[in-house]
XYZ file of C-alpha atoms in Angstrom:
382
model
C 121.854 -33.870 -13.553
C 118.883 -33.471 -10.558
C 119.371 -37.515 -10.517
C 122.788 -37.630 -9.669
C 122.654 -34.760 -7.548
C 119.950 -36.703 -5.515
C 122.623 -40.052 -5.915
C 125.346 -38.027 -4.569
C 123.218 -36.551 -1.330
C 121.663 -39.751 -0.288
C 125.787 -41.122 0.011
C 126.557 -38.347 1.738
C 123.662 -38.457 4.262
C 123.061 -42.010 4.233
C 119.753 -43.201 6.763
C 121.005 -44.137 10.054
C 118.931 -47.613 11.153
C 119.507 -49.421 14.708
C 118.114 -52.488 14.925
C 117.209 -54.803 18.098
C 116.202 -57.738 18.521
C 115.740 -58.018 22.329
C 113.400 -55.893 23.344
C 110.535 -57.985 22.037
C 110.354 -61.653 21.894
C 108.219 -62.007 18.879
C 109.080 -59.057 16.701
C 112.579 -57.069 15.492
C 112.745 -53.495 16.661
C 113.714 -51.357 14.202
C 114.458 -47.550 15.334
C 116.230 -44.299 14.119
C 115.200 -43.804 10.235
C 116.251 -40.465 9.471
C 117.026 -38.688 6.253
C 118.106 -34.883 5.715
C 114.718 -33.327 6.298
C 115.650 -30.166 3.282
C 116.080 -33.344 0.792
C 112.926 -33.956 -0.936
C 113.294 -37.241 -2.945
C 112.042 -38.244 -6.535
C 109.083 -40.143 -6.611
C 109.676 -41.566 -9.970
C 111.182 -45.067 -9.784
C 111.597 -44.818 -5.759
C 110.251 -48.529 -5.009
C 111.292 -50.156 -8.337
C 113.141 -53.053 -9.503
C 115.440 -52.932 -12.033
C 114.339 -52.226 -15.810
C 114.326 -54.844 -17.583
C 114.441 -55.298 -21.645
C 112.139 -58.957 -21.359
C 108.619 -58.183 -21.560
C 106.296 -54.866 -22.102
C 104.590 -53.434 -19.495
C 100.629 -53.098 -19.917
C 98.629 -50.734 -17.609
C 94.929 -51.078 -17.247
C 92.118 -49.718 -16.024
C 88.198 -49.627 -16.396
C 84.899 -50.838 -14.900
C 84.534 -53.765 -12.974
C 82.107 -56.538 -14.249
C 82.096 -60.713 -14.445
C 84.369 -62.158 -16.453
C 86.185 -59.157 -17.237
C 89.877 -60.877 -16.557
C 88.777 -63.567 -18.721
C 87.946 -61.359 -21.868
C 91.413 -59.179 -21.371
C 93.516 -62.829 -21.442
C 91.487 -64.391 -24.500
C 92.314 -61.038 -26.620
C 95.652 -60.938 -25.058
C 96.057 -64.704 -26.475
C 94.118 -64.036 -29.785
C 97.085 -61.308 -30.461
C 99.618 -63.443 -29.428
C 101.119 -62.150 -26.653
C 101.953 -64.391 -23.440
C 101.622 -62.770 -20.481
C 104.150 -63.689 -17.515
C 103.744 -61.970 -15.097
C 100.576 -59.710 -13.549
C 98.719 -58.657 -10.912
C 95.120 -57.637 -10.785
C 92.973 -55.317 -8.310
C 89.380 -54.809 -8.195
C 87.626 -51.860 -5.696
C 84.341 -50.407 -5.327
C 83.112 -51.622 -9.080
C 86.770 -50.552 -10.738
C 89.205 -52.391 -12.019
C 93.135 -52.047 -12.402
C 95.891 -54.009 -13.944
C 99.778 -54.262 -14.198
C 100.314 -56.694 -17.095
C 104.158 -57.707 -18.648
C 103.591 -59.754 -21.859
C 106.164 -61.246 -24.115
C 105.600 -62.324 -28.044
C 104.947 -65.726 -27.762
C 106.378 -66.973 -30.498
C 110.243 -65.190 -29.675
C 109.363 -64.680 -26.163
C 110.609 -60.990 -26.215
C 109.169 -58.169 -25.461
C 107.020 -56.299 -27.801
C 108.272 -53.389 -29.921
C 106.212 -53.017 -33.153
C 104.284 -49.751 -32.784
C 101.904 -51.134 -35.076
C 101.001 -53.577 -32.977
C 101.034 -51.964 -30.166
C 98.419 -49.486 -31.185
C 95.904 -52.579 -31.622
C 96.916 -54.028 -29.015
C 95.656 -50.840 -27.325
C 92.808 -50.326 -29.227
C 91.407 -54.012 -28.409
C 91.903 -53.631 -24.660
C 90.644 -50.283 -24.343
C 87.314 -51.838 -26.267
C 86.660 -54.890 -23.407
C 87.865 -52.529 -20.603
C 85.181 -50.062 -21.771
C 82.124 -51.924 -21.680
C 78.500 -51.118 -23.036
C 77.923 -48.599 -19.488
C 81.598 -47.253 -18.731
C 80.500 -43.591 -17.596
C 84.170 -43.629 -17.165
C 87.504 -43.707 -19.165
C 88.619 -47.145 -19.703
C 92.936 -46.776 -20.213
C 95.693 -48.958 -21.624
C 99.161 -47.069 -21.694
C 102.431 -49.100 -21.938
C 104.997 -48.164 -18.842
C 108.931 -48.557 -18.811
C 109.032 -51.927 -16.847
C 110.882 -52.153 -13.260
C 110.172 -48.401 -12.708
C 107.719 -48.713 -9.489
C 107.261 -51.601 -7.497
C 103.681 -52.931 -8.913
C 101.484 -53.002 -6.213
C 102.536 -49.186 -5.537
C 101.824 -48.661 -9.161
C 98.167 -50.321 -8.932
C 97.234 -47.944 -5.943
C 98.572 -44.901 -8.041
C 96.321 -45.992 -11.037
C 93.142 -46.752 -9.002
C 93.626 -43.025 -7.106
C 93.932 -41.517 -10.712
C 90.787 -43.554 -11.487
C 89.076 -42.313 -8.469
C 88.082 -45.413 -7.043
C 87.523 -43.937 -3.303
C 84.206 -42.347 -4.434
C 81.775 -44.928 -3.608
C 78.728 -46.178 -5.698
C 76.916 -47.989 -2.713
C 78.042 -51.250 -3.643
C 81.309 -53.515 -3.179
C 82.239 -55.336 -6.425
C 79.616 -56.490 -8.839
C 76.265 -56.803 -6.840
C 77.178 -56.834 -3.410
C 75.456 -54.169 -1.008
C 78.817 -52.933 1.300
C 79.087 -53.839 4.373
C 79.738 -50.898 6.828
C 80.767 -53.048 9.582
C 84.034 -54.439 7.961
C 85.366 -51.287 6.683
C 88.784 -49.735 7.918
C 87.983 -46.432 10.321
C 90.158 -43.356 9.235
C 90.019 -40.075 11.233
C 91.671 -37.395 10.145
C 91.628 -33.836 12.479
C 93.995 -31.182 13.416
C 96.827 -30.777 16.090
C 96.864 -27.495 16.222
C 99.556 -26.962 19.072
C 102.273 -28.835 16.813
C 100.678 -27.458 13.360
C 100.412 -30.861 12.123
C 97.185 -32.872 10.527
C 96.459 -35.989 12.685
C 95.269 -39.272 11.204
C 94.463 -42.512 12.917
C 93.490 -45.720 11.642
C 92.450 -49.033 12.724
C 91.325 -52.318 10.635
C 92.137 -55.501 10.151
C 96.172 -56.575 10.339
C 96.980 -57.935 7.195
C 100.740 -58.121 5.448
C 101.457 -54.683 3.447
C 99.478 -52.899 5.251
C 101.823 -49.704 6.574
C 103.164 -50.111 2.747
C 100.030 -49.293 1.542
C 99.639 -46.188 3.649
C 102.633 -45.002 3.229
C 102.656 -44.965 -0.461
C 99.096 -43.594 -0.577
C 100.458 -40.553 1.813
C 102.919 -40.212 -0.752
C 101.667 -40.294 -3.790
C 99.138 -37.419 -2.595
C 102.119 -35.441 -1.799
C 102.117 -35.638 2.206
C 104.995 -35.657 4.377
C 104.793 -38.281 7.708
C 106.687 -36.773 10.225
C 105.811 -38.812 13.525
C 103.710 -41.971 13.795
C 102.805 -44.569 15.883
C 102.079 -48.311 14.430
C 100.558 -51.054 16.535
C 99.329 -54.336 15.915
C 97.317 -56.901 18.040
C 96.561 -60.879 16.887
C 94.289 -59.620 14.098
C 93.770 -55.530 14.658
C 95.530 -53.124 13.564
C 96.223 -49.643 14.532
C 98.117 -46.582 12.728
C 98.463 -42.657 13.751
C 100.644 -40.491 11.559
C 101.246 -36.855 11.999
C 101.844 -35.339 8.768
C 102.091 -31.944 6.530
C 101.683 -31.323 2.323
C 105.082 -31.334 0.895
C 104.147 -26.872 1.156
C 104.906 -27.371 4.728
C 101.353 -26.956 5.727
C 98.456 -29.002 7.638
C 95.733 -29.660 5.724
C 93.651 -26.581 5.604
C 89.586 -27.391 4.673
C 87.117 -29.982 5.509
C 86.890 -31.193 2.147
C 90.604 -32.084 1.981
C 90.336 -33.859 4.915
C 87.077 -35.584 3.864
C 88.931 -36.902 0.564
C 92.089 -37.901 2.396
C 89.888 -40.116 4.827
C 88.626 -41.612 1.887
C 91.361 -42.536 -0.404
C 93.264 -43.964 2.832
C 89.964 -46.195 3.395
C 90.370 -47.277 -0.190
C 94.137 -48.185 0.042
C 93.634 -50.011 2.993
C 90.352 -51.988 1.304
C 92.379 -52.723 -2.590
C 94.279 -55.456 -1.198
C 92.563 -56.519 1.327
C 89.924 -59.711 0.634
C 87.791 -61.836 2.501
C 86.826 -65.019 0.784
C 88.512 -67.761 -1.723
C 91.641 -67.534 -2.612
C 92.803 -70.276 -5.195
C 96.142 -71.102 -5.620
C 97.541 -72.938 -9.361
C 100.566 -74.520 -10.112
C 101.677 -75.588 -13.156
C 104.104 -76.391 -16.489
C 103.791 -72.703 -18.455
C 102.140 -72.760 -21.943
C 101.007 -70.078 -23.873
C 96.963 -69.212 -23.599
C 97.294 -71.278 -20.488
C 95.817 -68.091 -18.344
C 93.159 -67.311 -20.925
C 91.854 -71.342 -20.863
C 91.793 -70.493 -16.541
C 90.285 -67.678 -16.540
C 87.607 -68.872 -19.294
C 86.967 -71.988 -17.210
C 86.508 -69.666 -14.195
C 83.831 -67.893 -15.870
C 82.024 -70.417 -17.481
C 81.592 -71.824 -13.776
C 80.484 -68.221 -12.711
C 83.043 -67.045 -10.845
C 83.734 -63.666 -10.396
C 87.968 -62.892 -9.859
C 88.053 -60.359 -7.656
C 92.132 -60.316 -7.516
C 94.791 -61.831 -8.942
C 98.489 -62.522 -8.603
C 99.886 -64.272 -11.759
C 103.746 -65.287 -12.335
C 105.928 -67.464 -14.324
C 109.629 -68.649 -13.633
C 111.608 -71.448 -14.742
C 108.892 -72.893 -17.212
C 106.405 -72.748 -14.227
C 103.453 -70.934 -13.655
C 102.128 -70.234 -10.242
C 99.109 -68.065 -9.980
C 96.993 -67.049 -7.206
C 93.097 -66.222 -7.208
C 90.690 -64.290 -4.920
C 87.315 -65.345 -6.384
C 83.293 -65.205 -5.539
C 80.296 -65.827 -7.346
C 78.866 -62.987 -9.885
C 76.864 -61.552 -7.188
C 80.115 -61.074 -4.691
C 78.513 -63.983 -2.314
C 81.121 -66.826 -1.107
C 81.730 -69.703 -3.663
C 79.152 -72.937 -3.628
C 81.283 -75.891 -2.397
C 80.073 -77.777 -5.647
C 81.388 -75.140 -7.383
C 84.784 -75.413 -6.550
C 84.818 -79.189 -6.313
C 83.252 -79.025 -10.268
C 86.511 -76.195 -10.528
C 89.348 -78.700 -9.550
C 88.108 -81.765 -11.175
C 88.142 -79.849 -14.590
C 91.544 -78.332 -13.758
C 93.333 -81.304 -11.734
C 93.288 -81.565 -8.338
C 96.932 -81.623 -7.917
C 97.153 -78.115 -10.274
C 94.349 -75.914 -9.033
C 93.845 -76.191 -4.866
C 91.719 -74.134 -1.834
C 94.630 -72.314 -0.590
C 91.916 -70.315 2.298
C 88.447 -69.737 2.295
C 87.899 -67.183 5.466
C 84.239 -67.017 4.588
C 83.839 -70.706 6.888
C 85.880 -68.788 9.688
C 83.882 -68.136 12.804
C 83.821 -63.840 12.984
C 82.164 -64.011 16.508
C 82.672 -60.908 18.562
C 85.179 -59.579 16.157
C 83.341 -56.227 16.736
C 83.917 -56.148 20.368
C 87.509 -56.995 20.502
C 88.403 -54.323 17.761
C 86.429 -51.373 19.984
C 88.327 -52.606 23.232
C 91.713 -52.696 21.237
C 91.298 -49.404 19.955
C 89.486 -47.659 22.715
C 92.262 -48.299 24.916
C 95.138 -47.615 22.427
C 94.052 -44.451 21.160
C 93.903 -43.382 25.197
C 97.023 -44.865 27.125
C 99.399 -44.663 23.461
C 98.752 -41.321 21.413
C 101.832 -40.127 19.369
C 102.064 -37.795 22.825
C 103.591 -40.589 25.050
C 104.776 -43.197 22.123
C 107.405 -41.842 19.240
C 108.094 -45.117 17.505
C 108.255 -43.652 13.919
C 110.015 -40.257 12.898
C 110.639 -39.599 9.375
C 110.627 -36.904 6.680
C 110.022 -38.929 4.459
């Protein structure tokens, strides 16, 4: 009944949008999102695609180590299940996974509780590890309920992945200098909590925000986004769904943190591999197994399927997290094909000089002649 209560408000008060597209040569303005500010929406299913009765949704999550994607396919294969469509995230030595599978042999989706159990019981063994201080988790979701990439940032917050171990990935000291700077303080005139942002521009970036705000039940009510050839810059005024700014210095500590880590989950500076291919079943597990045989380390990974093809992007480095030997990938593509596997971008051969500079001037300035005071470009209550 709440459901169709919520149906019948949002026709009632429908968002009012006005877009314009000549006020700004290179971009479309859009202005005016509003929604009733006393209706509090559902977060189940709010960014979702329609369920779907094809395949079985596989959640994952555990330590990060080498070769780790390549163990999860071969059992995947080994129990027969195809998988067609995934995506895989790796932060701060954790791992997470949204993985839809089919039977391989009727193509369906799987329904035999009996396997499903091993299925689970296999997976949670590889995920686990010989070290996992932590949980390692397999659960089976209702597929098309949240968009996946909002579903990956809700598994690695449950998995705490914002507390930092001192290293990036699998070896690699961090480095400080390339990491998103979150502030978060309090407006106390306007009773609001005040967070700014600025890191690298990259696509998804607000969407990642956003659903990290929500998910840890905060309200944006004003905001300001700006973006300059490769910078970007976010300030968001907010309140907890109570009402209320946030109150202690340890909240404020942990929301800094876990809006560092959304920004850094997606976000990837090295090779990024791109395959294209006829489908066949095990064809991901044979990949990924070449992949680790030549030591690389898969560090994300997009994977889909449609029409009988199978077109799968990687984000790789070696096993210590250091940019991938040239040999390496030439050895990669000859044992692949040339024409299936290809170098889709490798930033780590793009000059960085001054990068530092230009980012301090942008956001210097910004954060002085644009505050939310004199610049209302978002609004919402939602």
């Amino acid at each position: 009944m709440d459901d169709e209560y919520a149906k019948l408000i949002r026709r009632m008060n429908p968002p009012r949008v006005v877009i314009d597209n000549n006020v700004c040569e290179d971009a479309t303005v859009i202005q005016r999102l509003e929604s009733n500010a006393s209706f509090a929406p559902s977060l189940r299913g709010s960014v979702g695609v329609m369920p779907s009765e094809e395949y079985t949704s596989i959640e994952l999550s555990g330590t990060d180590r080498p070769g780790l994607l390549s163990e999860v396919c071969a059992v995947l294969a080994d129990l027969h299940c195809n998988v067609v469509n995934a995506e895989i995230w790796t932060h701060n030595a954790r791992a997470a996974a949204v993985v839809h599978v089919t039977d391989d042999s009727t193509g369906c989706a799987i329904k035999d509780p009996k396997r499903l159990l091993t299925i689970k019981e296999l997976l949670c063994n590889v995920l686990k590890g010989d070290d996992d201080l932590k949980t390692a988790n397999m659960t089976l979701s209702p597929p098309g309920v949240t968009n996946r990439g909002r579903r990956l940032h809700q598994i690695m917050l449950a998995d705490r992945d914002y507390e930092r171990a001192g290293v990036t990935g699998v070896g690699r000291i961090e480095n400080k200098s390339s990491r998103p700077h979150v502030t978060v303080f309090d407006c106390i005139q306007k009773d609001y909590t005040v967070i700014t942002m600025s890191s690298k521009d990259r696509p998804k970036l607000l969407f990642d925000i956003i659903c990290t705000l929500t998910d840890m039940q905060y309200v944006v009510f004003h905001g300001l986004v700006e973006t300059g050839r490769m910078e970007a810059y976010q300030e968001f005024y907010i309140r907890h769904v109570d009402g209320f700014p946030i109150s202690s210095e340890a909240e404020r500590e942990r929301v800094a943190q876990c809006l560092e880590a959304a920004i850094e989950r997606r976000a990837f500076e090295g090779l990024e591999l791109e395959l294209c291919t006829e489908d066949r079943v095990g064809l991901l597990s044979d990949i990924t197994r070449i992949f680790r045989e030549n030591s690389l380390c898969i560090k994300r990974a997009e994977i889909s399927t449609e029409g009988g093809k199978a077109k799968d992007t990687f984000y790789v480095t070696d096993v210590t997290g250091n940019p991938v030997d040239p040999k390496i990938i030439d050895s990669l593509c000859r044992q692949i094909g040339h024409k299936i596997l290809t170098v889709k971008h490798n930033s780590s051969t793009s000059p960085k000089a001054s990068q530092g500079t230009t980012m301090g001037f942008l956001f210097g300035n910004l954060f002085k002649a644009r505050s939310f005071q004199n610049f209302k470009l978002i609004r919402s209550c939602s």
